[in-house]
Coordinates of C-alpha atoms in Angstrom, one line a residue:
M221 CA 95.6 229.5 152.8
K222 CA 92.1 228.0 153.0
K223 CA 92.8 226.2 149.7
Q224 CA 95.9 224.6 151.1
V225 CA 94.0 223.5 154.2
F226 CA 91.4 221.9 152.1
M227 CA 94.0 220.2 150.0
F228 CA 95.8 218.8 153.1
V229 CA 92.5 217.5 154.5
G230 CA 91.6 216.0 151.2
V231 CA 95.0 214.1 150.9
A232 CA 94.7 212.9 154.5
L233 CA 91.1 211.6 153.9
L234 CA 92.3 209.9 150.7
A235 CA 95.1 208.2 152.5
L236 CA 92.7 207.1 155.3
A237 CA 90.6 205.5 152.6
V238 CA 93.3 204.0 150.4
V239 CA 95.8 202.6 153.0
P240 CA 93.3 200.0 154.5
A241 CA 92.3 198.9 151.0
I242 CA 96.0 198.3 150.1
N243 CA 96.6 196.3 153.3
L244 CA 93.5 194.2 152.8
N245 CA 94.5 193.5 149.2
L246 CA 98.0 192.5 150.4
G247 CA 96.5 190.2 153.0
N248 CA 98.4 191.9 155.8
G249 CA 95.8 190.8 158.3
E250 CA 96.6 187.2 157.4
K251 CA 100.3 187.8 157.7
K252 CA 99.9 189.3 161.2
G253 CA 98.2 186.0 162.2
E254 CA 97.2 186.9 165.7
Q255 CA 95.6 190.2 164.8
E256 CA 92.1 190.6 163.3
W257 CA 92.0 192.3 160.0
W258 CA 89.8 195.1 161.3
R259 CA 92.3 196.3 163.9
A260 CA 93.8 199.7 163.2
S261 CA 97.3 198.3 163.6
V262 CA 96.5 196.1 160.5
L263 CA 94.4 198.5 158.4
Y264 CA 96.8 201.5 158.9
N265 CA 100.1 199.6 158.7
F266 CA 102.5 201.5 156.5
D267 CA 105.1 198.7 156.1
F268 CA 104.2 198.4 152.4
A269 CA 105.2 202.0 151.9
S270 CA 108.6 201.4 153.7
A271 CA 109.2 198.4 151.3
F272 CA 108.3 200.6 148.3
L273 CA 110.7 203.3 149.4
S274 CA 113.4 200.8 150.0
R275 CA 113.0 199.3 146.5
F276 CA 113.1 202.8 145.1
F277 CA 116.2 204.0 147.0
Y278 CA 118.2 200.8 147.2
P279 CA 119.6 200.9 143.6
H280 CA 121.0 204.4 144.4
G281 CA 122.8 203.1 147.4
I282 CA 120.6 204.8 149.9
S283 CA 119.4 202.9 153.0
T284 CA 116.0 203.8 154.4
N285 CA 117.1 202.4 157.7
P286 CA 120.8 203.6 158.1
D287 CA 121.0 203.0 161.8
Q288 CA 120.6 199.3 161.1
V289 CA 121.9 198.8 157.6
L290 CA 124.6 200.3 155.5
I291 CA 124.6 199.6 151.7
G292 CA 128.0 198.8 150.4
K293 CA 129.4 198.1 147.0
D294 CA 128.2 195.3 144.7
D295 CA 125.0 194.7 146.8
W296 CA 126.9 193.9 150.0
L297 CA 125.0 195.0 153.1
Y298 CA 126.6 195.8 156.5
L299 CA 125.3 196.5 160.0
G300 CA 124.8 200.2 160.9
E301 CA 125.6 202.2 164.0
K302 CA 122.8 200.8 166.1
Y303 CA 124.8 197.7 166.9
E304 CA 127.9 198.5 169.0
N305 CA 128.6 201.6 166.9
T306 CA 130.1 199.1 164.4
I307 CA 131.0 201.6 161.6
T308 CA 132.4 204.4 163.9
A309 CA 134.3 201.9 166.0
G310 CA 135.9 200.4 163.0
R311 CA 136.9 203.7 161.4
R312 CA 138.3 205.4 164.5
G313 CA 140.6 202.5 165.5
A314 CA 141.6 201.7 169.1
T315 CA 141.1 204.3 171.8
V316 CA 142.3 204.7 175.4
E317 CA 138.8 203.5 176.5
D318 CA 139.2 200.4 174.4
A319 CA 142.5 199.7 176.2
E320 CA 140.9 200.0 179.6
I321 CA 138.0 197.7 178.6
A322 CA 140.5 195.2 177.2
R323 CA 142.4 195.2 180.5
I324 CA 139.3 194.4 182.5
I325 CA 138.2 191.7 180.1
G326 CA 141.7 190.2 180.0
H327 CA 141.8 190.0 183.8
A328 CA 138.3 188.5 183.9
T329 CA 139.1 185.9 181.2
E330 CA 142.3 184.8 183.0
S331 CA 140.3 184.5 186.3
W332 CA 137.7 182.3 184.6
S333 CA 140.4 180.2 183.1
Q334 CA 141.9 179.6 186.6
W335 CA 138.5 179.0 188.1
L336 CA 137.5 176.5 185.5
N337 CA 140.8 174.7 185.8
L338 CA 140.1 174.2 189.6
K339 CA 136.8 172.8 188.6
G340 CA 138.4 170.1 186.4
V341 CA 138.0 171.8 183.0
S342 CA 141.1 171.1 181.1
T343 CA 140.6 173.6 178.3
F344 CA 138.9 177.0 178.1
R345 CA 138.9 179.0 174.9
V346 CA 137.1 182.0 173.5
M347 CA 136.7 182.0 169.7
L348 CA 136.1 185.4 167.9
G349 CA 133.8 185.4 164.9
P350 CA 134.9 188.3 162.8
D351 CA 132.5 191.1 161.8
K352 CA 131.8 190.9 158.1
G353 CA 133.6 194.2 157.6
S354 CA 136.8 192.7 159.0
I355 CA 136.9 190.0 156.3
Y356 CA 135.3 191.9 153.4
P357 CA 136.2 195.6 153.9
E358 CA 136.6 196.0 150.2
F359 CA 132.8 196.1 149.7
L360 CA 132.3 198.8 152.4
P361 CA 131.9 202.4 151.1
D362 CA 135.2 204.2 150.9
W363 CA 134.3 206.5 153.8
A364 CA 133.6 203.5 156.1
Q365 CA 136.9 201.7 155.6
P366 CA 138.2 200.4 159.0
A367 CA 141.4 201.7 160.6
S368 CA 144.5 199.5 160.5
A369 CA 144.7 199.1 164.3
S370 CA 141.3 198.0 165.7
A371 CA 139.7 197.7 169.2
T372 CA 139.9 193.9 168.6
D373 CA 143.6 194.1 168.2
T374 CA 143.8 195.9 171.6
L375 CA 141.6 193.3 173.2
L376 CA 143.8 190.4 172.0
A377 CA 146.9 192.2 173.2
N378 CA 145.5 192.3 176.7
V379 CA 144.4 188.7 177.2
S380 CA 146.6 185.8 178.2
Q381 CA 148.3 184.1 175.3
G382 CA 146.3 181.2 173.9
L383 CA 142.9 181.9 175.6
Y384 CA 141.5 183.7 172.6
V385 CA 141.4 182.1 169.1
D386 CA 141.4 184.8 166.5
T387 CA 140.0 183.4 163.2
R388 CA 140.4 186.6 161.2
T389 CA 143.7 185.5 159.5
A390 CA 142.2 182.1 158.5
L391 CA 139.2 183.6 157.0
R392 CA 141.1 186.3 155.1
T393 CA 143.4 183.7 153.7
A394 CA 140.5 181.5 152.7
K395 CA 139.0 184.3 150.6
S396 CA 141.6 183.6 147.9
R397 CA 141.2 179.8 148.1
F398 CA 137.5 179.7 147.4
S399 CA 135.4 181.2 144.6
E400 CA 132.4 181.2 147.0
S401 CA 132.0 183.9 149.6
L402 CA 132.5 183.1 153.2
Y403 CA 129.7 185.5 154.4
Y404 CA 126.3 186.2 153.1
K405 CA 125.9 189.5 151.2
T406 CA 122.5 190.4 152.7
D407 CA 123.1 189.0 156.2
T408 CA 125.4 189.7 159.2
H409 CA 126.7 186.1 159.5
W410 CA 129.2 183.8 157.9
N411 CA 127.7 181.0 155.8
S412 CA 128.5 177.3 156.3
L413 CA 131.8 177.6 154.4
G414 CA 132.9 180.5 156.6
A415 CA 131.9 178.6 159.7
W416 CA 134.0 175.6 158.6
V417 CA 137.0 177.7 157.9
A418 CA 136.7 179.3 161.4
F419 CA 136.1 175.9 163.1
H420 CA 139.1 174.4 161.3
A421 CA 141.3 177.2 162.6
F422 CA 139.8 176.8 166.1
Q423 CA 140.3 173.0 166.3
T424 CA 143.9 173.5 165.1
E425 CA 144.5 175.7 168.1
I426 CA 142.8 173.3 170.5
G427 CA 144.9 170.5 169.1
R428 CA 148.1 172.3 170.1
T429 CA 147.4 171.6 173.8
E430 CA 144.9 168.7 173.7
A431 CA 146.6 165.6 172.4
G432 CA 144.8 162.5 171.3
L433 CA 141.7 164.1 169.9
N434 CA 140.3 163.3 166.5
W435 CA 139.5 166.2 164.2
L436 CA 137.6 166.8 161.0
T437 CA 139.9 167.2 158.1
E438 CA 139.5 169.0 154.8
R439 CA 138.8 165.6 153.2
D440 CA 135.8 165.2 155.6
V441 CA 134.2 168.5 154.6
R442 CA 133.3 169.5 151.1
I443 CA 131.1 172.0 149.2
S444 CA 128.3 169.9 147.7
S445 CA 126.4 172.7 145.9
T446 CA 125.7 176.4 145.7
G447 CA 122.2 177.8 145.3
D448 CA 119.9 180.7 145.6
R449 CA 118.2 182.0 148.7
Q450 CA 116.2 184.9 149.8
G451 CA 117.8 187.9 151.6
G452 CA 119.0 187.6 155.1
D453 CA 118.6 189.7 158.3
L454 CA 120.0 192.9 156.8
A455 CA 117.7 192.6 153.8
K456 CA 114.8 192.2 156.3
F457 CA 115.7 195.4 158.1
L458 CA 115.3 197.1 154.8
R459 CA 112.0 195.2 154.2
L460 CA 113.6 193.7 151.1
K461 CA 114.0 190.1 152.4
E462 CA 111.8 188.7 149.6
T463 CA 113.2 191.1 147.0
L464 CA 117.0 190.7 147.4
R465 CA 118.6 187.4 146.7
D466 CA 121.7 185.8 148.1
N467 CA 123.9 182.7 147.6
E468 CA 123.7 179.6 149.7
V469 CA 126.8 177.4 150.0
V470 CA 125.9 173.9 151.0
V471 CA 128.6 172.1 152.9
D472 CA 128.6 168.3 153.6
I473 CA 130.4 166.5 156.4
I474 CA 131.6 163.1 155.2
S475 CA 131.8 160.4 157.8
K476 CA 131.8 156.6 157.8
L477 CA 128.7 156.6 160.0
P478 CA 126.0 159.3 159.9
I479 CA 126.0 161.9 162.6
E480 CA 122.6 161.7 164.4
T481 CA 121.8 164.3 167.0
E482 CA 119.2 164.7 169.8
Q483 CA 118.4 168.0 171.4
Y484 CA 117.2 168.1 175.0
D485 CA 116.0 170.9 177.3
F486 CA 118.8 170.5 179.9
E487 CA 116.6 171.6 182.8
T488 CA 113.6 169.3 182.2
G489 CA 115.2 166.6 180.1
R490 CA 112.5 166.9 177.5
L491 CA 113.5 165.8 174.0
K492 CA 113.0 168.8 171.7
H493 CA 114.3 167.5 168.4
S494 CA 116.0 164.4 167.0
G495 CA 117.5 163.3 163.7
G496 CA 120.2 164.5 161.4
N497 CA 122.9 167.1 162.1
P498 CA 121.2 170.4 161.6
E499 CA 122.2 173.9 162.3
I500 CA 121.0 175.0 165.8
H501 CA 119.8 178.5 166.6
T502 CA 121.0 180.2 169.7
A503 CA 119.4 178.8 172.9
Q504 CA 118.2 181.2 175.6
R505 CA 117.8 178.1 177.9
P506 CA 120.5 175.5 178.3
L507 CA 120.2 173.1 175.4
L508 CA 121.9 169.7 175.5
V509 CA 122.9 168.3 172.1
K510 CA 123.9 164.6 172.0
S511 CA 125.7 163.3 168.9
K512 CA 125.8 159.7 167.8
N513 CA 129.0 158.7 166.0
A514 CA 130.9 161.9 166.9
L515 CA 134.7 161.8 166.7
N516 CA 135.4 162.3 170.5
Q517 CA 133.7 161.2 173.7
K518 CA 133.9 164.6 175.3
R519 CA 131.4 166.9 177.0
I520 CA 131.5 170.6 175.9
L521 CA 129.9 173.6 177.6
W522 CA 129.5 176.0 174.7
L523 CA 128.4 179.6 175.4
R524 CA 127.7 181.2 172.0
D525 CA 125.7 183.6 169.9
S526 CA 124.2 183.4 166.5
F527 CA 127.6 182.9 164.9
G528 CA 127.5 179.4 166.4
T529 CA 124.4 178.5 164.3
A530 CA 126.3 177.5 161.2
M531 CA 129.1 176.0 163.3
A532 CA 126.8 173.7 165.3
P533 CA 127.0 170.7 162.8
F534 CA 130.9 170.7 163.0
M535 CA 130.8 170.8 166.8
A536 CA 128.3 168.0 166.9
A537 CA 130.4 165.9 164.5
T538 CA 133.4 166.4 166.7
F539 CA 132.1 166.0 170.3
T540 CA 129.4 163.6 171.6
E541 CA 127.8 166.3 173.9
T542 CA 127.5 170.0 173.7
L543 CA 125.6 172.0 176.3
Q544 CA 124.7 175.3 174.5
L545 CA 123.5 178.6 175.9
H546 CA 123.7 182.2 174.7
Y547 CA 126.4 183.9 176.7
D548 CA 124.1 186.8 177.7
A549 CA 121.9 184.3 179.5
A550 CA 124.9 182.8 181.3
H551 CA 125.3 185.2 184.2
P552 CA 128.3 184.2 186.4
E553 CA 126.1 182.3 188.9
I554 CA 124.4 180.4 186.1
F555 CA 127.7 179.8 184.3
A556 CA 129.1 178.4 187.6
R557 CA 126.1 176.2 188.2
L558 CA 126.3 174.7 184.7
V559 CA 129.9 173.8 185.3
D560 CA 129.2 172.2 188.7
I561 CA 126.2 170.2 187.4
Y562 CA 127.3 169.3 183.9
K563 CA 131.1 168.8 184.6
P564 CA 132.3 169.6 181.1
D565 CA 135.7 168.5 179.8
Y566 CA 136.0 171.7 177.8
V567 CA 134.4 175.2 177.9
F568 CA 134.2 177.2 174.7
I569 CA 132.8 180.6 174.0
T570 CA 132.0 181.7 170.5
V571 CA 131.4 185.5 170.2
V572 CA 131.1 187.8 167.3
E573 CA 133.8 190.4 167.2
R574 CA 131.6 193.4 167.8
G575 CA 130.2 191.8 171.0
A576 CA 133.5 190.6 172.4
R577 CA 134.0 193.9 174.4
R578 CA 130.7 193.9 176.2
K579 CA 130.7 194.4 180.0
R580 CA 129.4 190.8 180.3
F581 CA 132.9 189.5 179.5
G582 CA 134.4 191.6 182.3
S583 CA 132.4 189.7 185.0
L584 CA 134.5 187.7 187.5
P585 CA 133.8 184.1 188.5
P586 CA 132.5 183.2 192.0
L587 CA 135.0 182.8 194.8
I588 CA 136.0 179.2 195.6
F589 CA 136.0 178.7 199.3
P590 CA 137.4 175.8 201.3
S591 CA 134.8 173.2 202.3
G592 CA 132.3 174.6 204.9
E593 CA 133.3 178.3 204.6
A594 CA 130.6 179.2 202.0
E595 CA 127.8 177.8 199.9
N596 CA 128.7 174.6 198.2
S597 CA 127.8 173.9 194.6
E598 CA 124.6 172.0 195.6
A599 CA 123.4 175.1 197.6
I600 CA 124.2 177.4 194.6
S601 CA 122.2 175.0 192.3
R602 CA 119.2 175.3 194.6
R603 CA 119.4 179.0 194.8
V604 CA 120.0 179.9 191.1
S605 CA 117.3 179.1 188.6
F606 CA 117.1 179.6 184.9

């Protein structure tokens, strides 16, 4: 017993001596940036061990972080249970609870549509960005295959016809048309090609009710090249971002005049970025994007998540202004305020499939009272701040 105690103490002391040396040799203090190298959080950081374990187990299909990442076939990675119970929800199919959630969201969405119409918004649409497993289920492990009837199907069956744009069919069809993948293997998101396929399906639906708009065509968008890139967010969860590789599909928008954008903080009016037509990450504060040489002189209020990042160049090429904000930051009062102040022509929401059934989408719009009976929009604007 005493020998075992001495052995344990010896191993512990050896680790206490070796781990700081490894971290200093790897330059982890420099990587941390704001932390001094002598801090315990730097000297005794075991991230290198996690990365080592991931590199060891990954070839055997074993995830060292299964709550966040599921390792599929042919090096495809998928989100784990930590995010909306994605795997379980897909395998079990629709439930009675899903039907009730769908009913609530369907009622709320119709209420917002009517509210926005009274505010002068001619078109309101919600676009679903499919989960990767919905488009590429063949690379999921056999035990994780999704059920035939999903919670998303139940949601769409309970919303008013035309309010939601389901892009799953377009993306599934496009899989056979392109040799390139529409989603990244090591990331949760679609790539630029997948975003274009979804946007094309979306604009086709908008065009059914909005006549006279100009749209991007398949002649205007082309794949210019494919290249190599480091791993995406799922690889990062496994601490293999720099180890795993992925394919980057570069898509060009062809136009007679170049699309030049300017990004402004909507609240302060401060110019944040100008030039080109780049992808735009999700904004937690209202971000106004102005597009020179866009196809249509229209103002869009666009509530979105990270699935809008790769889609932003197509939106900028199509509309002269888009006011962008993450939908989680657009509480009903803020949403209403933006509509009152910005006065958009159209309101669009882009939401990833797994997030479409959040409680946030069951929130109802503010009541609209006759003049003088309640706060007017100016009073609400003064009361609600970002």
